[in-house]
Amino acid sequence: MFLNPVISLNSQVSKISHRSKQTGSALVIGVFIITVMFLLAATLINVLDDADQEISIEVWGTRAFAAANSGADRALATLFPVDGSAGSCSNPPLWEIGNDTSLVGFHGCEVLMTCSATTTNSSQNNMTQYLITSTATCSSGQCNSGSDSDASCIRVSRKVEVEARD
């Protein structure tokens, strides 16, 4: 049994031409998959960066709230001293709590405290009411350098008000 060489050659040519029509489709699918994977990876990186920044803001917010509470406590201790001496409702200067107390978690935190007094004179009793406002601002990065500010600058502020009377 001999095969006809012309028929055999024609079938091989048709197989080769059929394959040559399919060779580019795998490349296109491969490029598409790589592009989709790249976009998914870029989106995941952005989500993780946003989550990191949100956690940093939450931590700095907690520190600022604790610093504002400490400032209010300090102003109350000045207003009503423990030893029973006369206190004063004065506005102390800006308190850099991290530098003054050397507390580890409060570097970069400043507290501004204000105190205002209102005296009520009535026939039944004389009363002085005090309003103490403590505003703490905590920041990290180069926030105060103007136009050259660092992109990683995080600044958080918390305010606490306390009313007291004697």
CSV table of N, CA and C in Angstrom, one decimal:
chain,number,residue,atom,x,y,z
A,1,MET,N,0.8,-1.2,0.0
A,1,MET,CA,0.0,0.0,0.0
A,1,MET,C,0.9,1.2,0.0
A,2,PHE,N,0.7,1.9,-1.0
A,2,PHE,CA,1.5,3.2,-1.2
A,2,PHE,C,0.5,4.4,-1.1
A,3,LEU,N,1.0,5.3,-0.3
A,3,LEU,CA,0.2,6.6,-0.2
A,3,LEU,C,0.6,7.5,-1.3
A,4,ASN,N,-0.4,8.2,-1.8
A,4,ASN,CA,-0.2,9.2,-2.8
A,4,ASN,C,0.6,10.4,-2.2
A,5,PRO,N,1.8,10.7,-2.6
A,5,PRO,CA,2.5,11.8,-2.0
A,5,PRO,C,1.9,13.2,-2.2
A,6,VAL,N,1.1,13.4,-3.2
A,6,VAL,CA,0.5,14.7,-3.4
A,6,VAL,C,-0.6,14.9,-2.4
A,7,ILE,N,-1.4,13.8,-2.1
A,7,ILE,CA,-2.5,14.0,-1.1
A,7,ILE,C,-1.9,14.2,0.2
A,8,SER,N,-0.9,13.4,0.6
A,8,SER,CA,-0.3,13.6,1.9
A,8,SER,C,0.3,15.0,2.1
A,9,LEU,N,0.9,15.5,1.0
A,9,LEU,CA,1.5,16.9,1.1
A,9,LEU,C,0.4,17.9,1.3
A,10,ASN,N,-0.7,17.8,0.6
A,10,ASN,CA,-1.8,18.7,0.7
A,10,ASN,C,-2.4,18.7,2.1
A,11,SER,N,-2.5,17.6,2.7
A,11,SER,CA,-3.1,17.5,4.0
A,11,SER,C,-2.2,18.2,5.0
A,12,GLN,N,-0.9,18.0,4.9
A,12,GLN,CA,0.1,18.7,5.8
A,12,GLN,C,0.1,20.2,5.6
A,13,VAL,N,0.0,20.7,4.4
A,13,VAL,CA,-0.1,22.1,4.1
A,13,VAL,C,-1.3,22.7,4.8
A,14,SER,N,-2.5,22.0,4.7
A,14,SER,CA,-3.7,22.5,5.2
A,14,SER,C,-3.6,22.6,6.8
A,15,LYS,N,-3.0,21.6,7.4
A,15,LYS,CA,-2.8,21.6,8.8
A,15,LYS,C,-1.9,22.7,9.3
A,16,ILE,N,-0.8,23.0,8.5
A,16,ILE,CA,0.1,24.1,8.8
A,16,ILE,C,-0.6,25.4,8.7
A,17,SER,N,-1.4,25.6,7.6
A,17,SER,CA,-2.1,26.9,7.5
A,17,SER,C,-3.2,27.1,8.5
A,18,HIS,N,-3.8,26.0,8.9
A,18,HIS,CA,-4.8,26.1,10.0
A,18,HIS,C,-4.2,26.5,11.3
A,19,ARG,N,-3.0,25.9,11.6
A,19,ARG,CA,-2.3,26.3,12.8
A,19,ARG,C,-1.8,27.7,12.8
A,20,SER,N,-1.4,28.2,11.7
A,20,SER,CA,-0.8,29.6,11.6
A,20,SER,C,-1.9,30.6,11.8
A,21,LYS,N,-3.2,30.3,11.6
A,21,LYS,CA,-4.3,31.2,11.9
A,21,LYS,C,-4.6,31.3,13.4
A,22,GLN,N,-4.1,30.3,14.2
A,22,GLN,CA,-4.4,30.2,15.7
A,22,GLN,C,-3.3,30.7,16.5
A,23,THR,N,-2.1,30.9,16.0
A,23,THR,CA,-1.0,31.2,16.9
A,23,THR,C,-1.0,32.5,17.6
A,24,GLY,N,-1.7,33.6,17.2
A,24,GLY,CA,-1.8,34.8,17.9
A,24,GLY,C,-2.8,34.9,19.0
A,25,SER,N,-3.8,34.0,19.1
A,25,SER,CA,-4.8,34.1,20.0
A,25,SER,C,-4.3,33.9,21.5
A,26,ALA,N,-3.4,33.0,21.6
A,26,ALA,CA,-2.8,32.7,23.0
A,26,ALA,C,-2.1,33.9,23.5
A,27,LEU,N,-1.4,34.6,22.6
A,27,LEU,CA,-0.7,35.8,23.0
A,27,LEU,C,-1.6,36.9,23.5
A,28,VAL,N,-2.7,37.1,22.8
A,28,VAL,CA,-3.7,38.1,23.1
A,28,VAL,C,-4.3,37.8,24.5
A,29,ILE,N,-4.6,36.5,24.7
A,29,ILE,CA,-5.2,36.1,26.0
A,29,ILE,C,-4.2,36.3,27.1
A,30,GLY,N,-3.0,36.0,26.9
A,30,GLY,CA,-1.9,36.1,27.9
A,30,GLY,C,-1.7,37.6,28.3
A,31,VAL,N,-1.7,38.5,27.3
A,31,VAL,CA,-1.6,39.9,27.6
A,31,VAL,C,-2.8,40.4,28.4
A,32,PHE,N,-3.9,40.0,28.0
A,32,PHE,CA,-5.2,40.4,28.7
A,32,PHE,C,-5.1,39.9,30.2
A,33,ILE,N,-4.7,38.7,30.4
A,33,ILE,CA,-4.7,38.2,31.8
A,33,ILE,C,-3.6,38.9,32.6
A,34,ILE,N,-2.5,39.2,32.0
A,34,ILE,CA,-1.4,40.0,32.7
A,34,ILE,C,-1.9,41.4,33.1
A,35,THR,N,-2.6,42.0,32.1
A,35,THR,CA,-3.1,43.4,32.4
A,35,THR,C,-4.2,43.3,33.5
A,36,VAL,N,-5.0,42.4,33.5
A,36,VAL,CA,-6.1,42.3,34.6
A,36,VAL,C,-5.4,42.0,35.9
A,37,MET,N,-4.4,41.2,36.0
A,37,MET,CA,-3.7,40.9,37.2
A,37,MET,C,-3.0,42.1,37.7
A,38,PHE,N,-2.4,42.9,36.8
A,38,PHE,CA,-1.7,44.1,37.2
A,38,PHE,C,-2.7,45.1,37.8
A,39,LEU,N,-3.8,45.3,37.2
A,39,LEU,CA,-4.8,46.2,37.7
A,39,LEU,C,-5.3,45.8,39.1
A,40,LEU,N,-5.5,44.5,39.3
A,40,LEU,CA,-5.9,44.0,40.6
A,40,LEU,C,-4.9,44.2,41.7
A,41,ALA,N,-3.6,44.0,41.3
A,41,ALA,CA,-2.5,44.2,42.2
A,41,ALA,C,-2.4,45.7,42.6
A,42,ALA,N,-2.5,46.6,41.6
A,42,ALA,CA,-2.5,48.0,41.9
A,42,ALA,C,-3.6,48.5,42.8
A,43,THR,N,-4.8,47.9,42.6
A,43,THR,CA,-6.0,48.2,43.4
A,43,THR,C,-5.7,47.8,44.9
A,44,LEU,N,-5.2,46.6,45.0
A,44,LEU,CA,-4.9,46.0,46.3
A,44,LEU,C,-3.9,46.9,47.1
A,45,ILE,N,-2.9,47.3,46.4
A,45,ILE,CA,-1.9,48.2,47.0
A,45,ILE,C,-2.5,49.5,47.5
A,46,ASN,N,-3.4,50.1,46.7
A,46,ASN,CA,-4.1,51.3,47.1
A,46,ASN,C,-4.9,51.1,48.3
A,47,VAL,N,-5.6,50.0,48.3
A,47,VAL,CA,-6.5,49.7,49.5
A,47,VAL,C,-5.7,49.5,50.8
A,48,LEU,N,-4.5,48.8,50.7
A,48,LEU,CA,-3.7,48.6,51.8
A,48,LEU,C,-3.1,50.0,52.3
A,49,ASP,N,-2.7,50.8,51.4
A,49,ASP,CA,-2.2,52.2,51.7
A,49,ASP,C,-3.2,53.0,52.5
A,50,ASP,N,-4.5,52.9,52.0
A,50,ASP,CA,-5.6,53.7,52.6
A,50,ASP,C,-5.8,53.1,54.0
A,51,ALA,N,-5.8,51.8,54.2
A,51,ALA,CA,-6.0,51.2,55.5
A,51,ALA,C,-4.9,51.6,56.5
A,52,ASP,N,-3.6,51.6,56.0
A,52,ASP,CA,-2.5,52.1,56.8
A,52,ASP,C,-2.7,53.5,57.3
A,53,GLN,N,-3.1,54.4,56.4
A,53,GLN,CA,-3.3,55.8,56.8
A,53,GLN,C,-4.5,55.9,57.7
A,54,GLU,N,-5.6,55.2,57.6
A,54,GLU,CA,-6.7,55.2,58.5
A,54,GLU,C,-6.3,54.8,59.9
A,55,ILE,N,-5.5,53.8,60.0
A,55,ILE,CA,-5.0,53.3,61.3
A,55,ILE,C,-4.1,54.3,61.9
A,56,SER,N,-3.3,55.0,61.2
A,56,SER,CA,-2.4,56.0,61.7
A,56,SER,C,-3.2,57.2,62.2
A,57,ILE,N,-4.3,57.6,61.5
A,57,ILE,CA,-5.1,58.7,61.9
A,57,ILE,C,-5.9,58.3,63.2
A,58,GLU,N,-6.3,57.1,63.3
A,58,GLU,CA,-7.0,56.6,64.5
A,58,GLU,C,-6.1,56.6,65.7
A,59,VAL,N,-4.8,56.2,65.5
A,59,VAL,CA,-3.9,56.2,66.6
A,59,VAL,C,-3.6,57.6,67.1
A,60,TRP,N,-3.3,58.5,66.1
A,60,TRP,CA,-3.0,59.9,66.5
A,60,TRP,C,-4.2,60.6,67.1
A,61,GLY,N,-5.4,60.2,66.6
A,61,GLY,CA,-6.6,60.8,67.2
A,61,GLY,C,-6.8,60.4,68.7
A,62,THR,N,-6.5,59.1,69.0
A,62,THR,CA,-6.5,58.6,70.4
A,62,THR,C,-5.5,59.4,71.2
A,63,ARG,N,-4.3,59.6,70.7
A,63,ARG,CA,-3.3,60.3,71.4
A,63,ARG,C,-3.7,61.7,71.7
A,64,ALA,N,-4.3,62.3,70.7
A,64,ALA,CA,-4.7,63.7,70.8
A,64,ALA,C,-5.8,63.9,71.8
A,65,PHE,N,-6.7,62.9,71.9
A,65,PHE,CA,-7.8,62.9,72.9
A,65,PHE,C,-7.2,62.7,74.3
A,66,ALA,N,-6.3,61.8,74.4
A,66,ALA,CA,-5.6,61.7,75.8
A,66,ALA,C,-4.9,62.9,76.2
A,67,ALA,N,-4.2,63.6,75.2
A,67,ALA,CA,-3.5,64.8,75.5
A,67,ALA,C,-4.4,65.9,75.9
A,68,ALA,N,-5.6,66.0,75.2
A,68,ALA,CA,-6.6,67.0,75.5
A,68,ALA,C,-7.1,66.8,77.0
A,69,ASN,N,-7.4,65.5,77.3
A,69,ASN,CA,-7.8,65.2,78.7
A,69,ASN,C,-6.8,65.6,79.7
A,70,SER,N,-5.5,65.3,79.4
A,70,SER,CA,-4.4,65.7,80.3
A,70,SER,C,-4.3,67.2,80.5
A,71,GLY,N,-4.5,67.9,79.4
A,71,GLY,CA,-4.5,69.4,79.5
A,71,GLY,C,-5.7,69.9,80.3
A,72,ALA,N,-6.9,69.3,80.2
A,72,ALA,CA,-8.0,69.7,81.0
A,72,ALA,C,-7.7,69.4,82.5
A,73,ASP,N,-7.1,68.3,82.8
A,73,ASP,CA,-6.8,67.9,84.1
A,73,ASP,C,-5.7,68.9,84.7
A,74,ARG,N,-4.8,69.3,83.9
A,74,ARG,CA,-3.7,70.2,84.4
A,74,ARG,C,-4.4,71.6,84.7
A,75,ALA,N,-5.3,72.0,83.8
A,75,ALA,CA,-6.0,73.3,84.1
A,75,ALA,C,-6.8,73.2,85.4
A,76,LEU,N,-7.5,72.1,85.6
A,76,LEU,CA,-8.3,71.9,86.8
A,76,LEU,C,-7.4,71.9,88.0
A,77,ALA,N,-6.2,71.3,87.9
A,77,ALA,CA,-5.3,71.3,89.1
A,77,ALA,C,-4.8,72.7,89.4
A,78,THR,N,-4.6,73.5,88.4
A,78,THR,CA,-4.2,74.9,88.6
A,78,THR,C,-5.4,75.7,89.2
A,79,LEU,N,-6.6,75.4,88.8
A,79,LEU,CA,-7.8,76.1,89.3
A,79,LEU,C,-8.1,75.7,90.7
A,80,PHE,N,-8.0,74.4,91.0
A,80,PHE,CA,-8.4,73.9,92.3
A,80,PHE,C,-7.2,73.1,92.8
A,81,PRO,N,-6.2,73.8,93.4
A,81,PRO,CA,-5.0,73.0,93.9
A,81,PRO,C,-5.3,72.1,95.0
A,82,VAL,N,-4.6,71.0,95.1
A,82,VAL,CA,-4.8,69.9,96.0
A,82,VAL,C,-4.5,70.4,97.5
A,83,ASP,N,-3.5,71.3,97.6
A,83,ASP,CA,-3.1,71.8,98.9
A,83,ASP,C,-4.1,72.8,99.5
A,84,GLY,N,-5.1,73.1,98.8
A,84,GLY,CA,-6.1,74.0,99.3
A,84,GLY,C,-5.8,75.5,99.1
A,85,SER,N,-4.7,75.8,98.5
A,85,SER,CA,-4.4,77.2,98.3
A,85,SER,C,-5.3,77.8,97.2
A,86,ALA,N,-5.2,79.1,97.0
A,86,ALA,CA,-6.1,79.8,96.0
A,86,ALA,C,-5.6,79.4,94.6
A,87,GLY,N,-6.5,79.0,93.8
A,87,GLY,CA,-6.2,78.7,92.4
A,87,GLY,C,-6.4,79.9,91.5
A,88,SER,N,-6.0,79.8,90.3
A,88,SER,CA,-6.3,80.9,89.3
A,88,SER,C,-6.8,80.3,88.0
A,89,CYS,N,-7.6,81.1,87.4
A,89,CYS,CA,-8.1,80.8,86.1
A,89,CYS,C,-7.3,81.6,85.0
A,90,SER,N,-6.1,81.1,84.9
A,90,SER,CA,-5.2,81.8,83.9
A,90,SER,C,-5.0,80.9,82.7
A,91,ASN,N,-4.7,81.6,81.6
A,91,ASN,CA,-4.5,80.8,80.4
A,91,ASN,C,-3.0,80.5,80.2
A,92,PRO,N,-2.6,79.3,80.5
A,92,PRO,CA,-1.2,79.0,80.5
A,92,PRO,C,-0.7,79.0,79.0
A,93,PRO,N,0.6,79.0,78.8
A,93,PRO,CA,1.1,79.0,77.5
A,93,PRO,C,0.9,77.6,76.8
A,94,LEU,N,1.2,77.5,75.6
A,94,LEU,CA,1.1,76.3,74.8
A,94,LEU,C,1.9,75.2,75.5
A,95,TRP,N,1.3,74.1,75.8
A,95,TRP,CA,2.0,73.0,76.5
A,95,TRP,C,2.4,71.9,75.5
A,96,GLU,N,3.7,71.7,75.3
A,96,GLU,CA,4.2,70.7,74.5
A,96,GLU,C,4.4,69.4,75.4
A,97,ILE,N,3.3,68.7,75.5
A,97,ILE,CA,3.2,67.6,76.4
A,97,ILE,C,4.3,66.5,76.2
A,98,GLY,N,4.7,66.2,75.0
A,98,GLY,CA,5.8,65.2,74.8
A,98,GLY,C,7.1,65.7,75.2
A,99,ASN,N,7.5,67.0,75.0
A,99,ASN,CA,8.8,67.5,75.5
A,99,ASN,C,8.8,67.7,77.0
A,100,ASP,N,7.7,68.2,77.5
A,100,ASP,CA,7.7,68.6,79.0
A,100,ASP,C,7.7,67.4,79.9
A,101,THR,N,6.9,66.3,79.5
A,101,THR,CA,6.8,65.2,80.3
A,101,THR,C,7.6,64.0,79.9
A,102,SER,N,8.2,64.0,78.8
A,102,SER,CA,9.0,62.9,78.2
A,102,SER,C,8.2,61.6,78.1
A,103,LEU,N,6.9,61.7,77.9
A,103,LEU,CA,6.1,60.6,77.7
A,103,LEU,C,6.3,60.1,76.3
A,104,VAL,N,6.5,58.8,76.1
A,104,VAL,CA,6.9,58.2,74.8
A,104,VAL,C,5.8,58.5,73.7
A,105,GLY,N,4.6,58.3,74.0
A,105,GLY,CA,3.6,58.4,73.0
A,105,GLY,C,3.1,59.8,72.6
A,106,PHE,N,3.6,60.8,73.2
A,106,PHE,CA,3.1,62.2,73.0
A,106,PHE,C,4.1,63.1,72.3
A,107,HIS,N,5.1,62.6,71.6
A,107,HIS,CA,6.0,63.4,70.9
A,107,HIS,C,5.2,64.0,69.7
A,108,GLY,N,5.4,65.3,69.4
A,108,GLY,CA,4.6,65.9,68.4
A,108,GLY,C,3.2,66.4,68.8
A,109,CYS,N,2.9,66.4,70.1
A,109,CYS,CA,1.6,66.8,70.6
A,109,CYS,C,1.7,68.1,71.3
A,110,GLU,N,0.8,69.0,71.0
A,110,GLU,CA,0.8,70.3,71.7
A,110,GLU,C,-0.6,70.5,72.3
A,111,VAL,N,-0.7,71.1,73.4
A,111,VAL,CA,-2.0,71.3,74.1
A,111,VAL,C,-2.2,72.8,74.4
A,112,LEU,N,-3.3,73.4,73.9
A,112,LEU,CA,-3.7,74.8,74.2
A,112,LEU,C,-4.8,74.8,75.1
A,113,MET,N,-4.6,75.4,76.3
A,113,MET,CA,-5.7,75.4,77.3
A,113,MET,C,-6.2,76.8,77.5
A,114,THR,N,-7.5,77.0,77.7
A,114,THR,CA,-8.1,78.3,78.0
A,114,THR,C,-9.0,78.1,79.1
A,115,CYS,N,-9.1,79.2,79.9
A,115,CYS,CA,-10.0,79.2,81.1
A,115,CYS,C,-10.8,80.5,81.1
A,116,SER,N,-12.1,80.4,81.3
A,116,SER,CA,-12.9,81.6,81.4
A,116,SER,C,-13.8,81.4,82.6
A,117,ALA,N,-14.0,82.5,83.4
A,117,ALA,CA,-14.8,82.5,84.6
A,117,ALA,C,-16.0,83.4,84.4
A,118,THR,N,-17.1,83.0,85.0
A,118,THR,CA,-18.3,83.7,85.0
A,118,THR,C,-18.9,83.7,86.4
A,119,THR,N,-19.0,84.9,87.0
A,119,THR,CA,-19.5,85.0,88.4
A,119,THR,C,-21.0,85.4,88.4
A,120,THR,N,-21.8,84.7,89.1
A,120,THR,CA,-23.2,84.9,89.3
A,120,THR,C,-23.4,85.4,90.7
A,121,ASN,N,-24.0,86.6,90.8
A,121,ASN,CA,-24.3,87.2,92.1
A,121,ASN,C,-25.8,87.2,92.3
A,122,SER,N,-26.2,86.4,93.2
A,122,SER,CA,-27.7,86.4,93.5
A,122,SER,C,-27.8,86.6,95.0
A,123,SER,N,-29.0,86.9,95.5
A,123,SER,CA,-29.3,87.1,96.9
A,123,SER,C,-29.0,85.8,97.7
A,124,GLN,N,-29.2,84.6,97.1
A,124,GLN,CA,-29.1,83.4,97.8
A,124,GLN,C,-27.7,82.9,97.8
A,125,ASN,N,-27.0,83.0,96.7
A,125,ASN,CA,-25.6,82.5,96.8
A,125,ASN,C,-24.8,83.2,95.6
A,126,ASN,N,-23.5,83.3,95.9
A,126,ASN,CA,-22.6,83.8,94.9
A,126,ASN,C,-21.8,82.6,94.3
A,127,MET,N,-21.8,82.5,93.0
A,127,MET,CA,-21.1,81.3,92.4
A,127,MET,C,-20.3,81.7,91.2
A,128,THR,N,-19.2,81.1,91.1
A,128,THR,CA,-18.3,81.3,89.9
A,128,THR,C,-18.3,80.0,89.1
A,129,GLN,N,-18.6,80.2,87.9
A,129,GLN,CA,-18.5,79.0,87.0
A,129,GLN,C,-17.3,79.2,86.0
A,130,TYR,N,-16.6,78.1,85.8
A,130,TYR,CA,-15.4,78.1,85.0
A,130,TYR,C,-15.7,77.2,83.8
A,131,LEU,N,-15.2,77.6,82.6
A,131,LEU,CA,-15.2,76.8,81.4
A,131,LEU,C,-13.7,76.6,81.0
A,132,ILE,N,-13.3,75.4,81.1
A,132,ILE,CA,-11.9,75.1,80.7
A,132,ILE,C,-12.0,74.4,79.3
A,133,THR,N,-11.3,74.9,78.3
A,133,THR,CA,-11.2,74.3,77.0
A,133,THR,C,-9.8,73.8,76.8
A,134,SER,N,-9.6,72.6,76.4
A,134,SER,CA,-8.3,72.0,76.1
A,134,SER,C,-8.3,71.5,74.7
A,135,THR,N,-7.4,72.0,73.9
A,135,THR,CA,-7.4,71.6,72.5
A,135,THR,C,-6.0,71.0,72.2
A,136,ALA,N,-5.9,69.7,71.9
A,136,ALA,CA,-4.6,69.1,71.6
A,136,ALA,C,-4.5,68.8,70.1
A,137,THR,N,-3.3,69.1,69.6
A,137,THR,CA,-3.0,68.8,68.2
A,137,THR,C,-1.8,67.9,68.2
A,138,CYS,N,-1.9,66.8,67.6
A,138,CYS,CA,-0.8,65.8,67.4
A,138,CYS,C,-0.5,65.7,65.9
A,139,SER,N,0.8,65.7,65.6
A,139,SER,CA,1.2,65.6,64.2
A,139,SER,C,2.4,64.7,64.0
A,140,SER,N,2.6,64.2,62.8
A,140,SER,CA,3.8,63.5,62.5
A,140,SER,C,4.2,63.8,61.1
A,141,GLY,N,5.4,63.7,60.7
A,141,GLY,CA,5.9,64.2,59.4
A,141,GLY,C,6.3,65.6,59.5
A,142,GLN,N,6.6,66.2,58.3
A,142,GLN,CA,6.9,67.6,58.2
A,142,GLN,C,5.7,68.4,57.9
A,143,CYS,N,4.9,68.7,58.9
A,143,CYS,CA,3.6,69.4,58.7
A,143,CYS,C,3.8,70.9,58.6
A,144,ASN,N,4.8,71.5,59.3
A,144,ASN,CA,4.9,72.9,59.4
A,144,ASN,C,5.9,73.5,58.5
A,145,SER,N,6.2,72.9,57.4
A,145,SER,CA,7.3,73.4,56.5
A,145,SER,C,6.7,74.2,55.3
A,146,GLY,N,5.4,74.5,55.4
A,146,GLY,CA,4.8,75.3,54.3
A,146,GLY,C,4.6,74.5,53.0
A,147,SER,N,5.1,75.1,51.9
A,147,SER,CA,4.9,74.5,50.6
A,147,SER,C,5.7,73.2,50.5
A,148,ASP,N,6.8,73.0,51.3
A,148,ASP,CA,7.6,71.8,51.2
A,148,ASP,C,7.1,70.7,52.2
A,149,SER,N,5.8,70.8,52.5
A,149,SER,CA,5.3,69.8,53.5
A,149,SER,C,5.4,68.4,53.0
A,150,ASP,N,5.7,67.5,53.9
A,150,ASP,CA,5.8,66.1,53.6
A,150,ASP,C,4.5,65.5,53.2
A,151,ALA,N,4.4,64.6,52.2
A,151,ALA,CA,3.2,64.0,51.9
A,151,ALA,C,2.7,63.0,53.0
A,152,SER,N,3.6,62.6,53.8
A,152,SER,CA,3.2,61.7,54.9
A,152,SER,C,2.7,62.4,56.2
A,153,CYS,N,2.5,63.8,56.1
A,153,CYS,CA,2.1,64.6,57.2
A,153,CYS,C,0.7,64.1,57.7
A,154,ILE,N,0.6,63.8,59.0
A,154,ILE,CA,-0.7,63.5,59.6
A,154,ILE,C,-0.9,64.5,60.8
A,155,ARG,N,-2.0,65.2,60.8
A,155,ARG,CA,-2.2,66.1,61.9
A,155,ARG,C,-3.7,65.9,62.3
A,156,VAL,N,-3.8,65.7,63.6
A,156,VAL,CA,-5.1,65.4,64.2
A,156,VAL,C,-5.3,66.3,65.4
A,157,SER,N,-6.5,66.8,65.6
A,157,SER,CA,-6.8,67.7,66.7
A,157,SER,C,-8.1,67.2,67.4
A,158,ARG,N,-8.0,67.2,68.8
A,158,ARG,CA,-9.2,66.9,69.6
A,158,ARG,C,-9.4,68.0,70.6
A,159,LYS,N,-10.6,68.2,71.0
A,159,LYS,CA,-11.0,69.3,71.9
A,159,LYS,C,-11.9,68.8,73.0
A,160,VAL,N,-11.5,69.2,74.2
A,160,VAL,CA,-12.3,68.7,75.4
A,160,VAL,C,-12.7,70.0,76.2
A,161,GLU,N,-13.9,70.1,76.6
A,161,GLU,CA,-14.4,71.2,77.4
A,161,GLU,C,-14.9,70.7,78.7
A,162,VAL,N,-14.5,71.3,79.8
A,162,VAL,CA,-14.9,71.0,81.2
A,162,VAL,C,-15.5,72.2,81.8
A,163,GLU,N,-16.6,72.0,82.5
A,163,GLU,CA,-17.2,73.0,83.3
A,163,GLU,C,-17.1,72.7,84.8
A,164,ALA,N,-16.7,73.7,85.6
A,164,ALA,CA,-16.6,73.5,87.0
A,164,ALA,C,-17.1,74.7,87.7
A,165,ARG,N,-17.4,74.6,89.0
A,165,ARG,CA,-17.8,75.7,89.8
A,165,ARG,C,-17.3,75.6,91.2
A,166,ASP,N,-17.3,76.7,91.9
A,166,ASP,CA,-16.9,76.7,93.3
A,166,ASP,C,-17.9,77.4,94.1
